[in-house]
């Protein structure tokens, strides 16, 4: 191929400009790793109120251009997708507009991408537009699309009456493309039209072909299985590294691990827990959604906190979990510290200060919390699903093999058994120290995953 590979990555959230979850981390970090590999990559996202720049462009990494799509009526809002009353009512208008602008802006900037890399339902219309409204547009004659599923449970479902808002011909509203149980489904159409598909871990790529994890789209995905791959996310060690992290109380490395425990004591102090480094501290940072397994946590928390363990949770999401954790905070005022908000700084402190990181997800496309935890010497307790299964293996205290504490069946008793094993292992000081040191040495940087993406882009270009 002549010249550098040209990629336009479209995402509805990108760190550091806007974030609700892991998609933003990926969209902020992958382009920087691609840049390092010599790809000419640009990023495009909506200009939300959280984007403080005056211009309609920004920058990531050394020189990755970020194009902001402006439309104050749609995007200058405090939240990205909805507020406490639920999803914004005009999300279809907002993201159909954004998807059109992905193509229009590329033309305005005279950036002819080899690949448009779309992510989740918010950009699922891009491959559709490219193959319909822009099918004969010479500007995109050699542009291919890649679609990444970060979470199949969020599909962009809208009442079929709203279909005309897409600007597409009604003939596309049929069972092959948009129609889905009497609604319209943006993700479905994106999955059909994109040249190649991937998801964010090899195990999740298998799981979504089953009725248990396929969220009703398993049939569509199975028909495209030859075009589907799984690429585990990396994390951005520029942002997540206890040796350079300015947001934690005290920087540390595996050579100065005592300072991790200094962080722990300072967090205990700050959040009102008993200051004592020998009490195991379990941390959780998460969206509070059914996906994340908090019904299991609720079922065992009384038993866990009877064991001389401390629990700190940072999360926001479904109201029922806010109610639940407020109650837990009241019952366990001494051993639990609950923060029901989004707070990037507190998050780093919790990763740094905790001994264990709890992630008992029902399903988990990749999961970043366990990878971030490794880097901070915080050992994950996870359910064996999706990316958690691909990154955490059961620790065996007798051989020292494995990297965390795991369970398989989605049952509270199994989670409790994993927590008990973790807590008892924590009390074996030498075994624990070795485990912490080992997980801190893992390399989940983006470099390897970015190479897999480049390979996928090249495969997409060769198609047809
Ligand atoms: P998901 O994308 O399903 O939310 P991931 O594990 O892939 O889950 O990514 C979650 C990311 O969001 C991590 O970087 C995590 O630290 C961060 N995060 C989640 N909830 C909060 C919160 N309340 N405050 C700060 N960061 C949070």
GROMACS .gro file of C-alpha atoms and ligand atoms in nm:
model
  491
    1UNK     CA    1   0.000   0.000   0.000
    2UNK     CA    2   0.127   0.344  -0.087
    3UNK     CA    3   0.176   0.578   0.209
    4UNK     CA    4   0.060   0.532   0.562
    5UNK     CA    5  -0.257   0.346   0.647
    6UNK     CA    6  -0.531   0.604   0.704
    7UNK     CA    7  -0.782   0.535   0.978
    8UNK     CA    8  -1.069   0.745   1.106
    9UNK     CA    9  -1.184   0.619   1.445
   10UNK     CA   10  -1.538   0.726   1.533
   11UNK     CA   11  -1.648   0.703   1.895
   12UNK     CA   12  -1.917   0.861   2.109
   13UNK     CA   13  -1.670   0.899   2.396
   14UNK     CA   14  -1.294   0.948   2.410
   15UNK     CA   15  -1.063   0.999   2.709
   16UNK     CA   16  -0.976   1.274   2.810
   17UNK     CA   17  -1.268   1.459   2.651
   18UNK     CA   18  -1.569   1.255   2.764
   19UNK     CA   19  -1.610   0.925   2.943
   20UNK     CA   20  -1.877   0.702   3.087
   21UNK     CA   21  -1.695   0.368   3.059
   22UNK     CA   22  -1.430   0.155   2.897
   23UNK     CA   23  -1.513   0.262   2.541
   24UNK     CA   24  -1.367   0.604   2.620
   25UNK     CA   25  -1.045   0.449   2.749
   26UNK     CA   26  -1.010   0.244   2.433
   27UNK     CA   27  -1.089   0.532   2.199
   28UNK     CA   28  -0.838   0.752   2.380
   29UNK     CA   29  -0.554   0.501   2.392
   30UNK     CA   30  -0.573   0.286   2.079
   31UNK     CA   31  -0.515   0.581   1.842
   32UNK     CA   32  -0.200   0.675   2.029
   33UNK     CA   33  -0.068   0.320   1.998
   34UNK     CA   34  -0.160   0.319   1.628
   35UNK     CA   35   0.025   0.646   1.583
   36UNK     CA   36   0.333   0.481   1.731
   37UNK     CA   37   0.300   0.210   1.466
   38UNK     CA   38   0.301   0.469   1.189
   39UNK     CA   39  -0.072   0.472   1.114
   40UNK     CA   40  -0.221   0.807   1.008
   41UNK     CA   41  -0.511   0.796   1.252
   42UNK     CA   42  -0.768   1.064   1.329
   43UNK     CA   43  -1.048   1.047   1.584
   44UNK     CA   44  -1.396   1.193   1.563
   45UNK     CA   45  -1.645   1.244   1.847
   46UNK     CA   46  -1.934   1.473   1.944
   47UNK     CA   47  -1.855   1.804   2.108
   48UNK     CA   48  -2.022   1.764   2.446
   49UNK     CA   49  -2.031   2.024   2.722
   50UNK     CA   50  -1.739   1.836   2.882
   51UNK     CA   51  -1.517   1.928   2.585
   52UNK     CA   52  -1.372   2.255   2.702
   53UNK     CA   53  -1.180   2.353   2.389
   54UNK     CA   54  -1.306   2.642   2.181
   55UNK     CA   55  -1.195   2.494   1.850
   56UNK     CA   56  -1.372   2.212   1.673
   57UNK     CA   57  -1.063   1.994   1.695
   58UNK     CA   58  -0.828   1.868   1.964
   59UNK     CA   59  -0.528   1.642   1.999
   60UNK     CA   60  -0.429   1.308   2.147
   61UNK     CA   61  -0.083   1.161   2.191
   62UNK     CA   62   0.194   1.319   1.987
   63UNK     CA   63  -0.013   1.439   1.700
   64UNK     CA   64  -0.342   1.254   1.663
   65UNK     CA   65  -0.607   1.496   1.546
   66UNK     CA   66  -0.945   1.474   1.713
   67UNK     CA   67  -1.237   1.620   1.520
   68UNK     CA   68  -1.527   1.743   1.732
   69UNK     CA   69  -1.871   1.740   1.575
   70UNK     CA   70  -2.055   2.048   1.689
   71UNK     CA   71  -2.426   2.080   1.740
   72UNK     CA   72  -2.507   2.250   2.067
   73UNK     CA   73  -2.873   2.150   2.053
   74UNK     CA   74  -2.769   1.785   2.050
   75UNK     CA   75  -2.444   1.770   2.239
   76UNK     CA   76  -2.397   2.064   2.476
   77UNK     CA   77  -2.551   1.873   2.766
   78UNK     CA   78  -2.405   1.770   3.099
   79UNK     CA   79  -2.442   1.397   3.030
   80UNK     CA   80  -2.361   1.190   2.723
   81UNK     CA   81  -2.661   0.963   2.673
   82UNK     CA   82  -2.922   1.048   2.929
   83UNK     CA   83  -3.000   1.181   3.273
   84UNK     CA   84  -3.181   1.055   3.578
   85UNK     CA   85  -3.504   1.039   3.382
   86UNK     CA   86  -3.351   0.786   3.144
   87UNK     CA   87  -3.202   0.798   2.796
   88UNK     CA   88  -3.236   1.128   2.613
   89UNK     CA   89  -3.544   1.109   2.395
   90UNK     CA   90  -3.362   1.234   2.087
   91UNK     CA   91  -3.070   0.988   2.093
   92UNK     CA   92  -3.156   0.863   1.747
   93UNK     CA   93  -3.147   1.217   1.606
   94UNK     CA   94  -2.824   1.285   1.791
   95UNK     CA   95  -2.630   0.980   1.680
   96UNK     CA   96  -2.773   0.960   1.330
   97UNK     CA   97  -2.655   1.318   1.293
   98UNK     CA   98  -2.316   1.232   1.438
   99UNK     CA   99  -2.276   0.932   1.205
  100UNK     CA  100  -2.355   1.145   0.899
  101UNK     CA  101  -2.108   1.403   1.019
  102UNK     CA  102  -1.834   1.138   1.046
  103UNK     CA  103  -1.852   1.109   0.667
  104UNK     CA  104  -1.912   1.476   0.596
  105UNK     CA  105  -1.628   1.590   0.816
  106UNK     CA  106  -1.387   1.346   0.654
  107UNK     CA  107  -1.469   1.513   0.324
  108UNK     CA  108  -1.437   1.863   0.466
  109UNK     CA  109  -1.097   1.777   0.606
  110UNK     CA  110  -1.006   1.605   0.282
  111UNK     CA  111  -0.908   1.299   0.484
  112UNK     CA  112  -0.978   0.992   0.272
  113UNK     CA  113  -0.969   0.704   0.517
  114UNK     CA  114  -0.879   0.351   0.414
  115UNK     CA  115  -1.071   0.243   0.722
  116UNK     CA  116  -1.344   0.397   0.928
  117UNK     CA  117  -1.332   0.224   1.263
  118UNK     CA  118  -1.676   0.239   1.426
  119UNK     CA  119  -1.756   0.158   1.785
  120UNK     CA  120  -2.086   0.044   1.934
  121UNK     CA  121  -2.437   0.145   1.834
  122UNK     CA  122  -2.374   0.519   1.836
  123UNK     CA  123  -2.166   0.488   1.520
  124UNK     CA  124  -2.333   0.179   1.374
  125UNK     CA  125  -2.501   0.388   1.106
  126UNK     CA  126  -2.169   0.481   0.950
  127UNK     CA  127  -2.123   0.150   0.764
  128UNK     CA  128  -2.487   0.167   0.661
  129UNK     CA  129  -2.457   0.518   0.518
  130UNK     CA  130  -2.136   0.430   0.344
  131UNK     CA  131  -2.307   0.141   0.165
  132UNK     CA  132  -2.626   0.329   0.082
  133UNK     CA  133  -2.635   0.710   0.071
  134UNK     CA  134  -2.262   0.732  -0.006
  135UNK     CA  135  -2.232   0.417  -0.213
  136UNK     CA  136  -2.134   0.600  -0.530
  137UNK     CA  137  -1.945   0.882  -0.364
  138UNK     CA  138  -1.599   0.871  -0.524
  139UNK     CA  139  -1.445   1.020  -0.211
  140UNK     CA  140  -1.511   0.694  -0.026
  141UNK     CA  141  -1.451   0.460  -0.320
  142UNK     CA  142  -1.181   0.270  -0.135
  143UNK     CA  143  -1.297   0.316   0.224
  144UNK     CA  144  -1.372   0.004   0.428
  145UNK     CA  145  -1.535  -0.021   0.768
  146UNK     CA  146  -1.449  -0.208   1.084
  147UNK     CA  147  -1.702  -0.230   1.364
  148UNK     CA  148  -1.602  -0.303   1.724
  149UNK     CA  149  -1.857  -0.436   1.970
  150UNK     CA  150  -1.765  -0.305   2.313
  151UNK     CA  151  -2.088  -0.418   2.470
  152UNK     CA  152  -2.357  -0.606   2.282
  153UNK     CA  153  -2.623  -0.528   2.540
  154UNK     CA  154  -2.650  -0.166   2.425
  155UNK     CA  155  -2.785  -0.188   2.072
  156UNK     CA  156  -2.951   0.144   1.997
  157UNK     CA  157  -3.313   0.033   1.991
  158UNK     CA  158  -3.576   0.284   1.882
  159UNK     CA  159  -3.946   0.278   1.791
  160UNK     CA  160  -3.980   0.187   1.425
  161UNK     CA  161  -4.186   0.501   1.364
  162UNK     CA  162  -3.862   0.696   1.410
  163UNK     CA  163  -3.693   0.517   1.121
  164UNK     CA  164  -3.725   0.815   0.881
  165UNK     CA  165  -3.492   1.009   1.111
  166UNK     CA  166  -3.206   0.799   0.975
  167UNK     CA  167  -3.265   0.948   0.630
  168UNK     CA  168  -3.262   0.593   0.487
  169UNK     CA  169  -3.510   0.429   0.256
  170UNK     CA  170  -3.793   0.241   0.430
  171UNK     CA  171  -3.700  -0.066   0.227
  172UNK     CA  172  -3.410  -0.118   0.470
  173UNK     CA  173  -3.651  -0.158   0.755
  174UNK     CA  174  -3.673  -0.533   0.723
  175UNK     CA  175  -3.557  -0.837   0.911
  176UNK     CA  176  -3.215  -0.851   0.738
  177UNK     CA  177  -3.109  -0.504   0.845
  178UNK     CA  178  -3.285  -0.285   1.099
  179UNK     CA  179  -3.595  -0.468   1.209
  180UNK     CA  180  -3.572  -0.633   1.547
  181UNK     CA  181  -3.884  -0.749   1.733
  182UNK     CA  182  -4.094  -0.463   1.598
  183UNK     CA  183  -3.828  -0.203   1.675
  184UNK     CA  184  -3.537  -0.062   1.483
  185UNK     CA  185  -3.191  -0.177   1.590
  186UNK     CA  186  -2.887   0.026   1.486
  187UNK     CA  187  -2.629  -0.226   1.606
  188UNK     CA  188  -2.788  -0.498   1.397
  189UNK     CA  189  -2.762  -0.298   1.075
  190UNK     CA  190  -2.403  -0.203   1.158
  191UNK     CA  191  -2.312  -0.569   1.212
  192UNK     CA  192  -2.454  -0.657   0.872
  193UNK     CA  193  -2.292  -0.374   0.678
  194UNK     CA  194  -1.945  -0.342   0.829
  195UNK     CA  195  -1.667  -0.513   0.635
  196UNK     CA  196  -1.512  -0.670   0.945
  197UNK     CA  197  -1.628  -0.707   1.302
  198UNK     CA  198  -1.447  -0.757   1.625
  199UNK     CA  199  -1.508  -0.752   1.992
  200UNK     CA  200  -1.279  -0.675   2.281
  201UNK     CA  201  -1.176  -1.023   2.392
  202UNK     CA  202  -1.148  -1.367   2.230
  203UNK     CA  203  -1.383  -1.526   2.483
  204UNK     CA  204  -1.654  -1.262   2.437
  205UNK     CA  205  -1.627  -1.314   2.060
  206UNK     CA  206  -1.730  -1.676   2.121
  207UNK     CA  207  -1.987  -1.598   2.388
  208UNK     CA  208  -2.187  -1.354   2.176
  209UNK     CA  209  -2.263  -1.632   1.930
  210UNK     CA  210  -2.474  -1.802   2.197
  211UNK     CA  211  -2.824  -1.722   2.315
  212UNK     CA  212  -2.697  -1.665   2.669
  213UNK     CA  213  -2.477  -1.370   2.569
  214UNK     CA  214  -2.600  -1.277   2.221
  215UNK     CA  215  -2.877  -1.043   2.339
  216UNK     CA  216  -3.096  -1.160   2.052
  217UNK     CA  217  -2.828  -1.084   1.790
  218UNK     CA  218  -2.652  -1.421   1.812
  219UNK     CA  219  -2.811  -1.528   1.482
  220UNK     CA  220  -2.680  -1.224   1.297
  221UNK     CA  221  -2.339  -1.263   1.455
  222UNK     CA  222  -2.318  -1.630   1.366
  223UNK     CA  223  -2.385  -1.552   1.001
  224UNK     CA  224  -2.081  -1.322   1.017
  225UNK     CA  225  -1.855  -1.539   1.227
  226UNK     CA  226  -1.591  -1.560   0.952
  227UNK     CA  227  -1.559  -1.182   0.971
  228UNK     CA  228  -1.547  -1.167   1.350
  229UNK     CA  229  -1.242  -1.168   1.576
  230UNK     CA  230  -1.161  -1.093   1.939
  231UNK     CA  231  -0.884  -0.851   2.037
  232UNK     CA  232  -0.822  -0.796   2.405
  233UNK     CA  233  -0.802  -0.430   2.502
  234UNK     CA  234  -0.484  -0.289   2.643
  235UNK     CA  235  -0.456  -0.006   2.889
  236UNK     CA  236  -0.275   0.322   2.864
  237UNK     CA  237   0.021   0.302   3.098
  238UNK     CA  238   0.074   0.674   3.043
  239UNK     CA  239  -0.239   0.723   3.250
  240UNK     CA  240  -0.239   0.408   3.465
  241UNK     CA  241   0.096   0.360   3.629
  242UNK     CA  242   0.170   0.388   4.002
  243UNK     CA  243   0.526   0.500   3.924
  244UNK     CA  244   0.408   0.817   3.749
  245UNK     CA  245   0.054   0.867   3.877
  246UNK     CA  246   0.020   1.217   4.021
  247UNK     CA  247  -0.329   1.156   4.150
  248UNK     CA  248  -0.241   0.895   4.409
  249UNK     CA  249  -0.106   0.984   4.754
  250UNK     CA  250   0.242   0.848   4.694
  251UNK     CA  251   0.400   0.699   4.383
  252UNK     CA  252   0.537   0.346   4.404
  253UNK     CA  253   0.677   0.058   4.206
  254UNK     CA  254   0.719  -0.310   4.286
  255UNK     CA  255   1.060  -0.218   4.429
  256UNK     CA  256   0.905   0.031   4.672
  257UNK     CA  257   0.593  -0.166   4.751
  258UNK     CA  258   0.585  -0.034   5.107
  259UNK     CA  259   0.458   0.287   4.954
  260UNK     CA  260   0.152   0.105   4.822
  261UNK     CA  261   0.061   0.044   5.184
  262UNK     CA  262   0.125   0.409   5.265
  263UNK     CA  263  -0.138   0.485   4.999
  264UNK     CA  264  -0.369   0.236   5.163
  265UNK     CA  265  -0.338   0.403   5.502
  266UNK     CA  266  -0.398   0.744   5.355
  267UNK     CA  267  -0.707   0.624   5.174
  268UNK     CA  268  -0.835   0.454   5.489
  269UNK     CA  269  -0.787   0.783   5.670
  270UNK     CA  270  -0.949   0.990   5.393
  271UNK     CA  271  -1.260   0.774   5.365
  272UNK     CA  272  -1.304   0.716   5.736
  273UNK     CA  273  -1.201   0.353   5.765
  274UNK     CA  274  -0.980   0.216   6.041
  275UNK     CA  275  -0.618   0.286   5.950
  276UNK     CA  276  -0.446  -0.051   5.952
  277UNK     CA  277  -0.249  -0.198   5.667
  278UNK     CA  278  -0.303  -0.556   5.770
  279UNK     CA  279  -0.681  -0.544   5.719
  280UNK     CA  280  -0.748  -0.657   5.361
  281UNK     CA  281  -0.906  -0.377   5.160
  282UNK     CA  282  -1.137  -0.476   4.876
  283UNK     CA  283  -1.202  -0.208   4.614
  284UNK     CA  284  -1.463  -0.182   4.340
  285UNK     CA  285  -1.495   0.084   4.071
  286UNK     CA  286  -1.776   0.030   3.829
  287UNK     CA  287  -2.085   0.137   3.652
  288UNK     CA  288  -2.369   0.012   3.869
  289UNK     CA  289  -2.548  -0.197   3.610
  290UNK     CA  290  -2.698  -0.548   3.616
  291UNK     CA  291  -2.406  -0.664   3.404
  292UNK     CA  292  -2.157  -0.610   3.685
  293UNK     CA  293  -2.278  -0.871   3.935
  294UNK     CA  294  -2.376  -0.648   4.226
  295UNK     CA  295  -2.668  -0.870   4.317
  296UNK     CA  296  -2.405  -1.128   4.413
  297UNK     CA  297  -2.214  -0.867   4.612
  298UNK     CA  298  -2.533  -0.768   4.796
  299UNK     CA  299  -2.597  -1.131   4.884
  300UNK     CA  300  -2.259  -1.184   5.051
  301UNK     CA  301  -2.152  -0.844   5.180
  302UNK     CA  302  -2.266  -0.905   5.539
  303UNK     CA  303  -2.066  -1.225   5.556
  304UNK     CA  304  -1.761  -1.063   5.395
  305UNK     CA  305  -1.758  -0.768   5.630
  306UNK     CA  306  -1.780  -0.997   5.930
  307UNK     CA  307  -1.434  -1.125   5.835
  308UNK     CA  308  -1.234  -0.816   5.935
  309UNK     CA  309  -1.220  -0.688   5.581
  310UNK     CA  310  -1.277  -0.337   5.449
  311UNK     CA  311  -1.475  -0.250   5.138
  312UNK     CA  312  -1.458   0.065   4.931
  313UNK     CA  313  -1.687   0.117   4.635
  314UNK     CA  314  -1.694   0.392   4.375
  315UNK     CA  315  -1.975   0.369   4.126
  316UNK     CA  316  -2.277   0.524   3.969
  317UNK     CA  317  -2.566   0.392   3.766
  318UNK     CA  318  -2.901   0.225   3.825
  319UNK     CA  319  -3.098   0.374   4.106
  320UNK     CA  320  -3.169   0.035   4.264
  321UNK     CA  321  -2.798  -0.011   4.328
  322UNK     CA  322  -2.768   0.337   4.474
  323UNK     CA  323  -3.042   0.243   4.720
  324UNK     CA  324  -2.873  -0.089   4.793
  325UNK     CA  325  -2.532   0.057   4.861
  326UNK     CA  326  -2.668   0.343   5.070
  327UNK     CA  327  -2.818   0.076   5.289
  328UNK     CA  328  -2.491  -0.117   5.304
  329UNK     CA  329  -2.312   0.203   5.401
  330UNK     CA  330  -2.551   0.252   5.695
  331UNK     CA  331  -2.528  -0.107   5.817
  332UNK     CA  332  -2.149  -0.123   5.786
  333UNK     CA  333  -2.043   0.232   5.865
  334UNK     CA  334  -1.708   0.115   6.006
  335UNK     CA  335  -1.597  -0.129   5.740
  336UNK     CA  336  -1.748   0.007   5.418
  337UNK     CA  337  -1.693   0.335   5.236
  338UNK     CA  338  -1.937   0.391   4.950
  339UNK     CA  339  -1.911   0.669   4.691
  340UNK     CA  340  -2.200   0.691   4.449
  341UNK     CA  341  -2.052   0.919   4.188
  342UNK     CA  342  -1.808   0.933   3.898
  343UNK     CA  343  -1.469   1.050   4.020
  344UNK     CA  344  -1.156   0.986   3.814
  345UNK     CA  345  -0.917   1.093   4.091
  346UNK     CA  346  -1.072   0.885   4.364
  347UNK     CA  347  -1.066   0.595   4.118
  348UNK     CA  348  -0.686   0.609   4.087
  349UNK     CA  349  -0.651   0.626   4.464
  350UNK     CA  350  -0.869   0.319   4.506
  351UNK     CA  351  -0.676   0.119   4.246
  352UNK     CA  352  -0.353   0.214   4.424
  353UNK     CA  353  -0.471   0.154   4.779
  354UNK     CA  354  -0.676  -0.164   4.757
  355UNK     CA  355  -0.537  -0.513   4.806
  356UNK     CA  356  -0.813  -0.681   4.609
  357UNK     CA  357  -1.033  -0.560   4.325
  358UNK     CA  358  -1.380  -0.707   4.296
  359UNK     CA  359  -1.535  -0.769   3.953
  360UNK     CA  360  -1.793  -1.047   3.970
  361UNK     CA  361  -1.951  -0.959   3.634
  362UNK     CA  362  -2.238  -1.155   3.486
  363UNK     CA  363  -2.074  -1.085   3.151
  364UNK     CA  364  -1.771  -0.870   3.066
  365UNK     CA  365  -1.669  -0.795   2.705
  366UNK     CA  366  -1.313  -0.712   2.816
  367UNK     CA  367  -1.305  -0.528   3.146
  368UNK     CA  368  -1.037  -0.273   3.222
  369UNK     CA  369  -1.057  -0.271   3.600
  370UNK     CA  370  -0.872  -0.601   3.635
  371UNK     CA  371  -0.594  -0.486   3.399
  372UNK     CA  372  -0.553  -0.153   3.577
  373UNK     CA  373  -0.552  -0.338   3.909
  374UNK     CA  374  -0.266  -0.561   3.801
  375UNK     CA  375  -0.050  -0.258   3.732
  376UNK     CA  376  -0.121  -0.119   4.078
  377UNK     CA  377  -0.045  -0.449   4.250
  378UNK     CA  378  -0.410  -0.501   4.335
  379UNK     CA  379  -0.522  -0.860   4.288
  380UNK     CA  380  -0.853  -0.913   4.107
  381UNK     CA  381  -1.141  -1.132   4.218
  382UNK     CA  382  -1.342  -1.204   3.904
  383UNK     CA  383  -1.599  -1.427   3.749
  384UNK     CA  384  -1.461  -1.631   3.460
  385UNK     CA  385  -1.638  -1.465   3.170
  386UNK     CA  386  -1.537  -1.269   2.860
  387UNK     CA  387  -1.219  -1.067   2.894
  388UNK     CA  388  -1.194  -1.152   3.264
  389UNK     CA  389  -1.148  -1.515   3.165
  390UNK     CA  390  -0.886  -1.416   2.909
  391UNK     CA  391  -0.681  -1.213   3.156
  392UNK     CA  392  -0.717  -1.359   3.508
  393UNK     CA  393  -0.628  -1.714   3.605
  394UNK     CA  394  -0.687  -1.885   3.937
  395UNK     CA  395  -0.407  -1.840   4.187
  396UNK     CA  396  -0.263  -2.154   4.338
  397UNK     CA  397  -0.085  -2.071   4.666
  398UNK     CA  398   0.107  -2.399   4.662
  399UNK     CA  399   0.273  -2.339   4.324
  400UNK     CA  400   0.244  -1.960   4.298
  401UNK     CA  401   0.080  -1.994   3.957
  402UNK     CA  402  -0.214  -1.780   3.853
  403UNK     CA  403  -0.299  -1.413   3.890
  404UNK     CA  404  -0.621  -1.374   4.088
  405UNK     CA  405  -0.921  -1.535   4.250
  406UNK     CA  406  -1.193  -1.662   4.024
  407UNK     CA  407  -1.525  -1.842   4.013
  408UNK     CA  408  -1.739  -1.967   3.730
  409UNK     CA  409  -2.106  -2.032   3.808
  410UNK     CA  410  -2.302  -1.711   3.867
  411UNK     CA  411  -2.382  -1.788   4.231
  412UNK     CA  412  -2.324  -1.588   4.548
  413UNK     CA  413  -2.176  -1.887   4.732
  414UNK     CA  414  -1.907  -1.925   4.467
  415UNK     CA  415  -1.816  -1.559   4.486
  416UNK     CA  416  -1.800  -1.587   4.864
  417UNK     CA  417  -1.564  -1.884   4.837
  418UNK     CA  418  -1.335  -1.683   4.606
  419UNK     CA  419  -1.334  -1.387   4.845
  420UNK     CA  420  -1.256  -1.614   5.139
  421UNK     CA  421  -0.966  -1.770   4.955
  422UNK     CA  422  -0.838  -1.424   4.861
  423UNK     CA  423  -0.858  -1.298   5.218
  424UNK     CA  424  -0.686  -1.604   5.357
  425UNK     CA  425  -0.411  -1.576   5.096
  426UNK     CA  426  -0.362  -1.212   5.193
  427UNK     CA  427  -0.268  -1.320   5.542
  428UNK     CA  428   0.023  -1.526   5.406
  429UNK     CA  429   0.262  -1.237   5.377
  430UNK     CA  430   0.533  -1.390   5.162
  431UNK     CA  431   0.297  -1.560   4.924
  432UNK     CA  432   0.104  -1.236   4.890
  433UNK     CA  433   0.410  -1.022   4.829
  434UNK     CA  434   0.518  -1.252   4.547
  435UNK     CA  435   0.176  -1.244   4.388
  436UNK     CA  436   0.161  -0.865   4.402
  437UNK     CA  437   0.503  -0.834   4.246
  438UNK     CA  438   0.414  -1.077   3.972
  439UNK     CA  439   0.091  -0.908   3.863
  440UNK     CA  440   0.261  -0.568   3.861
  441UNK     CA  441   0.500  -0.703   3.600
  442UNK     CA  442   0.232  -0.800   3.347
  443UNK     CA  443   0.229  -0.608   3.023
  444UNK     CA  444  -0.119  -0.518   2.902
  445UNK     CA  445  -0.002  -0.212   2.711
  446UNK     CA  446  -0.176  -0.126   2.387
  447UNK     CA  447   0.117  -0.203   2.162
  448UNK     CA  448   0.029  -0.567   2.104
  449UNK     CA  449  -0.344  -0.508   2.064
  450UNK     CA  450  -0.277  -0.218   1.828
  451UNK     CA  451  -0.078  -0.454   1.604
  452UNK     CA  452  -0.379  -0.687   1.594
  453UNK     CA  453  -0.597  -0.394   1.491
  454UNK     CA  454  -0.359  -0.301   1.210
  455UNK     CA  455  -0.375  -0.659   1.087
  456UNK     CA  456  -0.752  -0.644   1.095
  457UNK     CA  457  -0.754  -0.313   0.904
  458UNK     CA  458  -0.532  -0.471   0.640
  459UNK     CA  459  -0.764  -0.768   0.612
  460UNK     CA  460  -1.060  -0.533   0.569
  461UNK     CA  461  -0.881  -0.346   0.290
  462UNK     CA  462  -0.819  -0.670   0.105
  463UNK     CA  463  -1.186  -0.762   0.115
  464UNK     CA  464  -1.377  -0.768  -0.214
  465LIG     P1  465  -1.745  -0.067   3.128
  465LIG     O1  466  -1.689  -0.016   2.998
  465LIG     O2  467  -1.843  -0.179   3.112
  465LIG     O3  468  -1.798   0.042   3.214
  465LIG     P2  469  -1.468  -0.139   3.192
  465LIG     O4  470  -1.410  -0.220   3.301
  465LIG     O5  471  -1.433  -0.180   3.052
  465LIG     O6  472  -1.626  -0.134   3.212
  465LIG     O7  473  -1.423   0.013   3.205
  465LIG     C1  474  -1.463   0.090   3.313
  465LIG     C2  475  -1.375   0.214   3.321
  465LIG     O8  476  -1.448   0.319   3.382
  465LIG     C3  477  -1.251   0.192   3.405
  465LIG     O9  478  -1.150   0.281   3.361
  465LIG     C4  479  -1.302   0.235   3.544
  465LIG    O10  480  -1.196   0.273   3.629
  465LIG     C5  481  -1.389   0.353   3.509
  465LIG     N1  482  -1.500   0.384   3.601
  465LIG     C6  483  -1.616   0.315   3.616
  465LIG     N2  484  -1.695   0.374   3.709
  465LIG     C7  485  -1.628   0.482   3.754
  465LIG     C8  486  -1.656   0.584   3.853
  465LIG     N3  487  -1.771   0.585   3.921
  465LIG     N4  488  -1.564   0.681   3.873
  465LIG     C9  489  -1.447   0.679   3.805
  465LIG     N5  490  -1.414   0.587   3.711
  465LIG    C10  491  -1.503   0.489   3.686
   0.00000   0.00000   0.00000
